């Protein structure tokens, strides 16, 4: 059974005071003229921290995630990870998109193995297969190893995408609304699985969601973006709920409704005001 030491080591090796990722004064423009999509965006991510980013459509969340992934370049500012500026994609960052982007001609286990092989090219065939199966087990797909994407449900395909991202044991996992297209029941199941895997592996995660309850369940910290154009990072809210929370229990935790009301009030009312001189 492959161990998860590649996940655990970075967290243990860094003091909490030293962030894994430092985002400074990030700005993004797509055209020459007009206001930027967002500007003045600065935040840090600690090792083993689960950070959720929330904001209205079009404020630039995916653009920020794509810059962290190295898929897009910022117009201004920097992203430093482990002392190095991020300028291109790298295997130490795993990305899960809303569309799972699986290779349709490969089975579930072959899709994951493909990623494992590119990340760990010196592993034997058997070791690669073992690792791929291990991560598919973690997301509850042990009965679907040999199914092609077309033979899987949407939720199962999304799980393969998550297993694939985890299997490369990335220093940071980047997820852009990974559960957005799933029905509520499936979404709940995968959220719980994700929470357990992250707790076990001390995975660092940066995730975009539109769902306030999802953020409260998963995140250690919630970043709130104001509306675009020229959106800003308006607030960073620590989640006061204990990490042992579950979907069933979290409503009973002290502070749940205060946090929920705060996030909803931001989205409904204050997100339009921040940076526009009215907050
Ligand atoms: N490649 C691109 N070329 C031009 N404009 C773009 C490009 N990508 C994004 N934009 C614009 O930048 C803004 C932010 O887009 P982005 O996808 O980052 O927002 P988002 O917060 O992720 O929105 P959503 O919640 O709908 O996914 C939008 O106005 C969008 O039209
Ligand atoms: Mg988006």
CSV table of C-alpha atoms and ligand atoms in Angstrom, one decimal:
chain,number,residue,atom,x,y,z
A,1,UNK,CA,0.0,0.0,0.0
A,2,UNK,CA,1.6,3.3,-1.0
A,3,UNK,CA,2.0,5.6,2.0
A,4,UNK,CA,1.0,9.3,2.0
A,5,UNK,CA,4.3,10.6,3.2
A,6,UNK,CA,4.6,12.9,0.2
A,7,UNK,CA,1.5,14.6,1.5
A,8,UNK,CA,2.5,14.7,5.1
A,9,UNK,CA,6.1,15.7,4.8
A,10,UNK,CA,5.7,19.2,3.5
A,11,UNK,CA,3.3,20.1,6.3
A,12,UNK,CA,5.6,18.7,8.9
A,13,UNK,CA,8.7,20.3,7.4
A,14,UNK,CA,7.3,23.8,7.5
A,15,UNK,CA,6.5,25.8,10.5
A,16,UNK,CA,2.9,27.1,10.5
A,17,UNK,CA,4.3,30.6,10.2
A,18,UNK,CA,5.9,29.9,6.9
A,19,UNK,CA,3.2,29.8,4.1
A,20,UNK,CA,3.4,27.3,1.3
A,21,UNK,CA,2.0,29.8,-1.1
A,22,UNK,CA,2.3,33.6,-1.1
A,23,UNK,CA,0.1,35.6,-3.5
A,24,UNK,CA,1.1,39.3,-3.7
A,25,UNK,CA,-0.7,42.1,-5.4
A,26,UNK,CA,-2.1,39.9,-8.1
A,27,UNK,CA,-3.8,41.7,-11.0
A,28,UNK,CA,-5.4,40.3,-14.2
A,29,UNK,CA,-6.4,42.1,-17.4
A,30,UNK,CA,-7.5,40.4,-20.5
A,31,UNK,CA,-7.6,43.5,-22.7
A,32,UNK,CA,-5.5,46.7,-23.2
A,33,UNK,CA,-8.2,49.1,-22.0
A,34,UNK,CA,-10.8,49.2,-19.2
A,35,UNK,CA,-10.5,48.1,-15.6
A,36,UNK,CA,-8.7,44.9,-14.6
A,37,UNK,CA,-10.8,41.8,-13.8
A,38,UNK,CA,-9.3,42.0,-10.3
A,39,UNK,CA,-6.4,43.8,-8.6
A,40,UNK,CA,-4.6,44.1,-5.3
A,41,UNK,CA,-5.2,40.4,-4.5
A,42,UNK,CA,-2.9,39.2,-1.8
A,43,UNK,CA,-3.2,36.1,0.4
A,44,UNK,CA,-1.2,33.2,1.8
A,45,UNK,CA,-1.9,29.5,2.1
A,46,UNK,CA,-0.3,27.5,4.9
A,47,UNK,CA,0.8,23.9,4.5
A,48,UNK,CA,-2.1,21.5,5.1
A,49,UNK,CA,-4.6,24.3,5.0
A,50,UNK,CA,-7.9,24.0,3.1
A,51,UNK,CA,-8.8,27.4,1.6
A,52,UNK,CA,-12.1,28.1,-0.3
A,53,UNK,CA,-12.6,31.1,-2.6
A,54,UNK,CA,-16.1,32.4,-2.9
A,55,UNK,CA,-17.4,35.3,-5.1
A,56,UNK,CA,-20.0,36.0,-7.8
A,57,UNK,CA,-19.7,34.9,-11.3
A,58,UNK,CA,-17.1,36.8,-13.3
A,59,UNK,CA,-15.2,38.2,-10.4
A,60,UNK,CA,-12.1,36.3,-11.5
A,61,UNK,CA,-11.9,33.2,-9.3
A,62,UNK,CA,-11.0,30.8,-12.1
A,63,UNK,CA,-8.4,33.3,-13.4
A,64,UNK,CA,-6.8,33.3,-9.9
A,65,UNK,CA,-6.8,29.5,-9.8
A,66,UNK,CA,-5.4,29.2,-13.3
A,67,UNK,CA,-2.6,31.6,-12.3
A,68,UNK,CA,-1.9,29.4,-9.3
A,69,UNK,CA,-1.9,26.4,-11.6
A,70,UNK,CA,0.6,28.2,-14.0
A,71,UNK,CA,-1.9,28.0,-16.8
A,72,UNK,CA,-2.3,31.7,-17.0
A,73,UNK,CA,0.0,34.6,-16.4
A,74,UNK,CA,-0.9,37.5,-14.1
A,75,UNK,CA,-0.8,41.1,-15.5
A,76,UNK,CA,0.8,42.2,-12.2
A,77,UNK,CA,1.9,40.7,-8.9
A,78,UNK,CA,3.4,37.3,-8.1
A,79,UNK,CA,2.6,33.9,-6.8
A,80,UNK,CA,5.5,32.3,-4.8
A,81,UNK,CA,5.3,28.6,-3.8
A,82,UNK,CA,8.1,27.2,-1.7
A,83,UNK,CA,10.3,30.2,-2.6
A,84,UNK,CA,9.8,29.8,-6.4
A,85,UNK,CA,7.6,32.0,-8.6
A,86,UNK,CA,4.9,30.1,-10.4
A,87,UNK,CA,5.1,30.7,-14.1
A,88,UNK,CA,4.1,27.4,-15.7
A,89,UNK,CA,2.2,24.3,-14.8
A,90,UNK,CA,4.0,21.8,-12.6
A,91,UNK,CA,3.3,18.3,-11.3
A,92,UNK,CA,3.7,19.5,-7.7
A,93,UNK,CA,0.3,21.2,-8.3
A,94,UNK,CA,-2.7,19.0,-9.1
A,95,UNK,CA,-5.8,20.5,-10.8
A,96,UNK,CA,-9.4,19.3,-10.7
A,97,UNK,CA,-11.7,21.1,-13.1
A,98,UNK,CA,-15.4,21.0,-13.2
A,99,UNK,CA,-15.3,19.0,-16.4
A,100,UNK,CA,-13.2,16.0,-15.3
A,101,UNK,CA,-11.1,15.9,-18.5
A,102,UNK,CA,-10.5,12.2,-18.4
A,103,UNK,CA,-9.0,10.4,-21.4
A,104,UNK,CA,-12.0,8.6,-22.9
A,105,UNK,CA,-10.2,5.6,-24.4
A,106,UNK,CA,-8.6,4.7,-21.0
A,107,UNK,CA,-10.3,2.9,-18.1
A,108,UNK,CA,-10.6,4.6,-14.7
A,109,UNK,CA,-7.5,2.9,-13.4
A,110,UNK,CA,-5.5,3.6,-16.6
A,111,UNK,CA,-6.5,7.3,-16.4
A,112,UNK,CA,-5.1,7.5,-12.9
A,113,UNK,CA,-2.0,5.3,-13.7
A,114,UNK,CA,-1.2,7.6,-16.6
A,115,UNK,CA,-0.9,10.6,-14.2
A,116,UNK,CA,1.1,8.5,-11.6
A,117,UNK,CA,3.5,7.4,-14.3
A,118,UNK,CA,4.2,11.0,-15.4
A,119,UNK,CA,4.7,12.1,-11.8
A,120,UNK,CA,6.8,9.0,-10.7
A,121,UNK,CA,8.5,7.8,-13.9
A,122,UNK,CA,10.9,5.4,-12.0
A,123,UNK,CA,8.1,3.3,-10.4
A,124,UNK,CA,7.5,-0.2,-11.8
A,125,UNK,CA,4.3,-1.1,-13.7
A,126,UNK,CA,3.0,-2.9,-10.6
A,127,UNK,CA,3.8,0.0,-8.3
A,128,UNK,CA,2.0,2.4,-10.6
A,129,UNK,CA,-1.0,0.1,-10.8
A,130,UNK,CA,-1.0,-0.3,-7.0
A,131,UNK,CA,-0.9,3.5,-6.4
A,132,UNK,CA,-3.7,4.1,-9.0
A,133,UNK,CA,-5.9,1.4,-7.3
A,134,UNK,CA,-5.2,2.8,-3.9
A,135,UNK,CA,-6.5,6.3,-4.8
A,136,UNK,CA,-9.5,4.9,-6.6
A,137,UNK,CA,-10.3,2.9,-3.5
A,138,UNK,CA,-10.1,6.1,-1.4
A,139,UNK,CA,-12.8,7.7,-3.5
A,140,UNK,CA,-15.0,4.6,-3.4
A,141,UNK,CA,-14.4,3.4,-6.9
A,142,UNK,CA,-12.9,-0.1,-6.2
A,143,UNK,CA,-15.7,-1.7,-8.3
A,144,UNK,CA,-15.2,0.5,-11.3
A,145,UNK,CA,-11.5,0.2,-11.9
A,146,UNK,CA,-11.8,-1.1,-15.5
A,147,UNK,CA,-14.7,1.0,-16.7
A,148,UNK,CA,-14.2,3.6,-19.4
A,149,UNK,CA,-15.4,7.2,-18.6
A,150,UNK,CA,-18.4,6.7,-20.9
A,151,UNK,CA,-19.5,3.8,-18.7
A,152,UNK,CA,-19.4,5.9,-15.5
A,153,UNK,CA,-21.9,8.4,-14.0
A,154,UNK,CA,-21.0,12.1,-13.8
A,155,UNK,CA,-20.2,11.7,-10.1
A,156,UNK,CA,-18.0,8.7,-10.7
A,157,UNK,CA,-16.1,10.5,-13.4
A,158,UNK,CA,-15.5,13.4,-11.1
A,159,UNK,CA,-14.2,11.0,-8.5
A,160,UNK,CA,-11.7,9.5,-11.0
A,161,UNK,CA,-10.6,13.1,-11.6
A,162,UNK,CA,-10.1,13.6,-7.9
A,163,UNK,CA,-8.3,10.3,-7.5
A,164,UNK,CA,-6.1,11.2,-10.4
A,165,UNK,CA,-5.2,14.6,-8.8
A,166,UNK,CA,-4.5,12.9,-5.4
A,167,UNK,CA,-2.5,10.1,-6.9
A,168,UNK,CA,0.2,12.5,-8.0
A,169,UNK,CA,0.6,13.5,-4.4
A,170,UNK,CA,0.7,17.2,-5.2
A,171,UNK,CA,2.0,19.8,-2.8
A,172,UNK,CA,-1.1,21.8,-3.5
A,173,UNK,CA,-4.5,20.6,-4.9
A,174,UNK,CA,-6.4,23.2,-7.0
A,175,UNK,CA,-10.1,22.6,-7.6
A,176,UNK,CA,-12.4,24.8,-9.6
A,177,UNK,CA,-16.0,24.1,-8.6
A,178,UNK,CA,-15.3,20.3,-8.7
A,179,UNK,CA,-18.8,19.3,-7.5
A,180,UNK,CA,-20.8,22.0,-9.3
A,181,UNK,CA,-22.4,19.6,-11.8
A,182,UNK,CA,-23.3,16.8,-9.3
A,183,UNK,CA,-26.6,16.1,-7.7
A,184,UNK,CA,-26.9,17.0,-4.0
A,185,UNK,CA,-26.6,13.4,-2.7
A,186,UNK,CA,-23.5,12.5,-4.7
A,187,UNK,CA,-21.9,15.9,-3.9
A,188,UNK,CA,-22.4,15.2,-0.2
A,189,UNK,CA,-20.8,11.8,-0.4
A,190,UNK,CA,-17.8,13.1,-2.3
A,191,UNK,CA,-17.4,16.1,0.0
A,192,UNK,CA,-17.2,13.7,3.0
A,193,UNK,CA,-14.7,11.5,1.2
A,194,UNK,CA,-12.6,14.6,0.3
A,195,UNK,CA,-12.7,15.8,3.9
A,196,UNK,CA,-11.4,12.5,5.2
A,197,UNK,CA,-8.7,12.1,2.6
A,198,UNK,CA,-7.5,15.7,3.3
A,199,UNK,CA,-7.4,15.0,7.1
A,200,UNK,CA,-5.5,11.8,6.6
A,201,UNK,CA,-3.0,13.2,4.1
A,202,UNK,CA,-2.7,16.8,5.4
A,203,UNK,CA,-3.3,17.9,1.8
A,204,UNK,CA,-3.1,21.6,1.0
A,205,UNK,CA,-6.1,22.6,-1.0
A,206,UNK,CA,-7.3,25.8,-2.8
A,207,UNK,CA,-10.8,25.4,-4.0
A,208,UNK,CA,-13.4,27.5,-5.7
A,209,UNK,CA,-17.1,27.1,-4.8
A,210,UNK,CA,-20.4,28.9,-5.1
A,211,UNK,CA,-21.8,26.9,-2.2
A,212,UNK,CA,-21.6,28.5,1.2
A,213,UNK,CA,-22.4,25.2,3.1
A,214,UNK,CA,-19.7,23.4,1.1
A,215,UNK,CA,-17.2,26.1,2.1
A,216,UNK,CA,-18.2,25.8,5.7
A,217,UNK,CA,-17.9,22.0,5.7
A,218,UNK,CA,-14.5,21.9,3.9
A,219,UNK,CA,-12.6,25.1,4.5
A,220,UNK,CA,-10.3,26.1,7.3
A,221,UNK,CA,-10.5,29.6,5.8
A,222,UNK,CA,-12.9,31.2,3.4
A,223,UNK,CA,-11.7,34.0,1.1
A,224,UNK,CA,-14.4,36.4,-0.2
A,225,UNK,CA,-14.1,38.3,-3.4
A,226,UNK,CA,-16.1,41.4,-4.3
A,227,UNK,CA,-17.9,41.7,-7.6
A,228,UNK,CA,-16.0,42.6,-10.7
A,229,UNK,CA,-14.8,44.5,-12.7
A,230,UNK,CA,-11.8,45.4,-10.6
A,231,UNK,CA,-12.7,42.8,-8.0
A,232,UNK,CA,-10.8,42.7,-4.7
A,233,UNK,CA,-10.2,40.1,-2.1
A,234,UNK,CA,-12.5,41.6,0.5
A,235,UNK,CA,-12.3,39.3,3.5
A,236,UNK,CA,-10.5,36.3,4.8
A,237,UNK,CA,-12.7,34.4,7.4
A,238,UNK,CA,-11.3,31.7,9.6
A,239,UNK,CA,-13.7,28.8,10.1
A,240,UNK,CA,-14.3,28.4,13.9
A,241,UNK,CA,-16.0,25.0,13.6
A,242,UNK,CA,-14.0,22.0,14.8
A,243,UNK,CA,-12.3,20.0,12.0
A,244,UNK,CA,-14.2,16.9,13.1
A,245,UNK,CA,-17.4,18.5,11.6
A,246,UNK,CA,-19.6,16.5,9.3
A,247,UNK,CA,-22.5,17.5,7.0
A,248,UNK,CA,-25.0,16.2,9.5
A,249,UNK,CA,-23.3,17.7,12.6
A,250,UNK,CA,-22.1,21.1,11.5
A,251,UNK,CA,-25.5,22.8,11.9
A,252,UNK,CA,-25.3,22.1,15.6
A,253,UNK,CA,-21.8,23.5,16.1
A,254,UNK,CA,-21.4,26.8,17.9
A,255,UNK,CA,-20.7,29.5,15.3
A,256,UNK,CA,-22.3,27.7,12.3
A,257,UNK,CA,-25.1,30.2,11.8
A,258,UNK,CA,-23.0,33.2,12.5
A,259,UNK,CA,-20.5,32.1,9.9
A,260,UNK,CA,-23.2,31.2,7.4
A,261,UNK,CA,-25.1,34.4,7.9
A,262,UNK,CA,-21.9,36.4,7.4
A,263,UNK,CA,-21.0,34.6,4.2
A,264,UNK,CA,-24.5,34.9,2.8
A,265,UNK,CA,-24.8,38.6,3.8
A,266,UNK,CA,-21.5,39.2,2.0
A,267,UNK,CA,-22.7,37.6,-1.2
A,268,UNK,CA,-26.2,39.1,-1.2
A,269,UNK,CA,-25.3,42.6,-0.1
A,270,UNK,CA,-21.7,43.6,0.6
A,271,UNK,CA,-19.9,42.0,-2.4
A,272,UNK,CA,-21.3,44.7,-4.6
A,273,UNK,CA,-20.0,47.5,-2.4
A,274,UNK,CA,-16.4,46.6,-1.6
A,275,UNK,CA,-13.9,48.6,-3.6
A,276,UNK,CA,-16.7,50.8,-4.9
A,277,UNK,CA,-16.3,53.3,-2.0
A,278,UNK,CA,-19.5,52.3,-0.2
A,279,UNK,CA,-18.6,49.5,2.2
B,1,LIG,N1,-9.4,34.0,-21.8
B,1,LIG,C1,-10.1,35.1,-21.5
B,1,LIG,N2,-10.2,36.1,-22.4
B,1,LIG,C2,-10.9,37.3,-22.1
B,1,LIG,N3,-11.6,37.5,-21.0
B,1,LIG,C3,-11.6,36.5,-20.1
B,1,LIG,C4,-10.9,35.3,-20.3
B,1,LIG,N4,-11.1,34.5,-19.2
B,1,LIG,C5,-11.9,35.1,-18.4
B,1,LIG,N5,-12.2,36.3,-18.9
B,1,LIG,C6,-13.0,37.4,-18.3
B,1,LIG,O1,-12.5,37.6,-17.0
B,1,LIG,C7,-13.6,37.7,-16.0
B,1,LIG,C8,-13.4,36.7,-14.9
B,1,LIG,O2,-13.5,35.4,-15.4
B,1,LIG,P1,-13.3,34.1,-14.5
B,1,LIG,O3,-13.6,33.0,-15.3
B,1,LIG,O4,-12.0,34.2,-13.8
B,1,LIG,O5,-14.5,34.4,-13.4
B,1,LIG,P2,-15.1,33.4,-12.3
B,1,LIG,O6,-15.1,34.2,-11.0
B,1,LIG,O7,-14.4,32.1,-12.3
B,1,LIG,O8,-16.6,33.2,-12.8
B,1,LIG,P3,-17.6,32.0,-12.6
B,1,LIG,O9,-18.0,32.0,-11.2
B,1,LIG,O10,-18.7,32.3,-13.6
B,1,LIG,O11,-16.8,30.7,-13.0
B,1,LIG,C9,-14.9,37.6,-16.8
B,1,LIG,O12,-15.4,38.8,-17.1
B,1,LIG,C10,-14.5,36.8,-18.1
B,1,LIG,O13,-15.3,37.2,-19.1
B,2,LIG,MG1,-15.0,30.2,-12.7
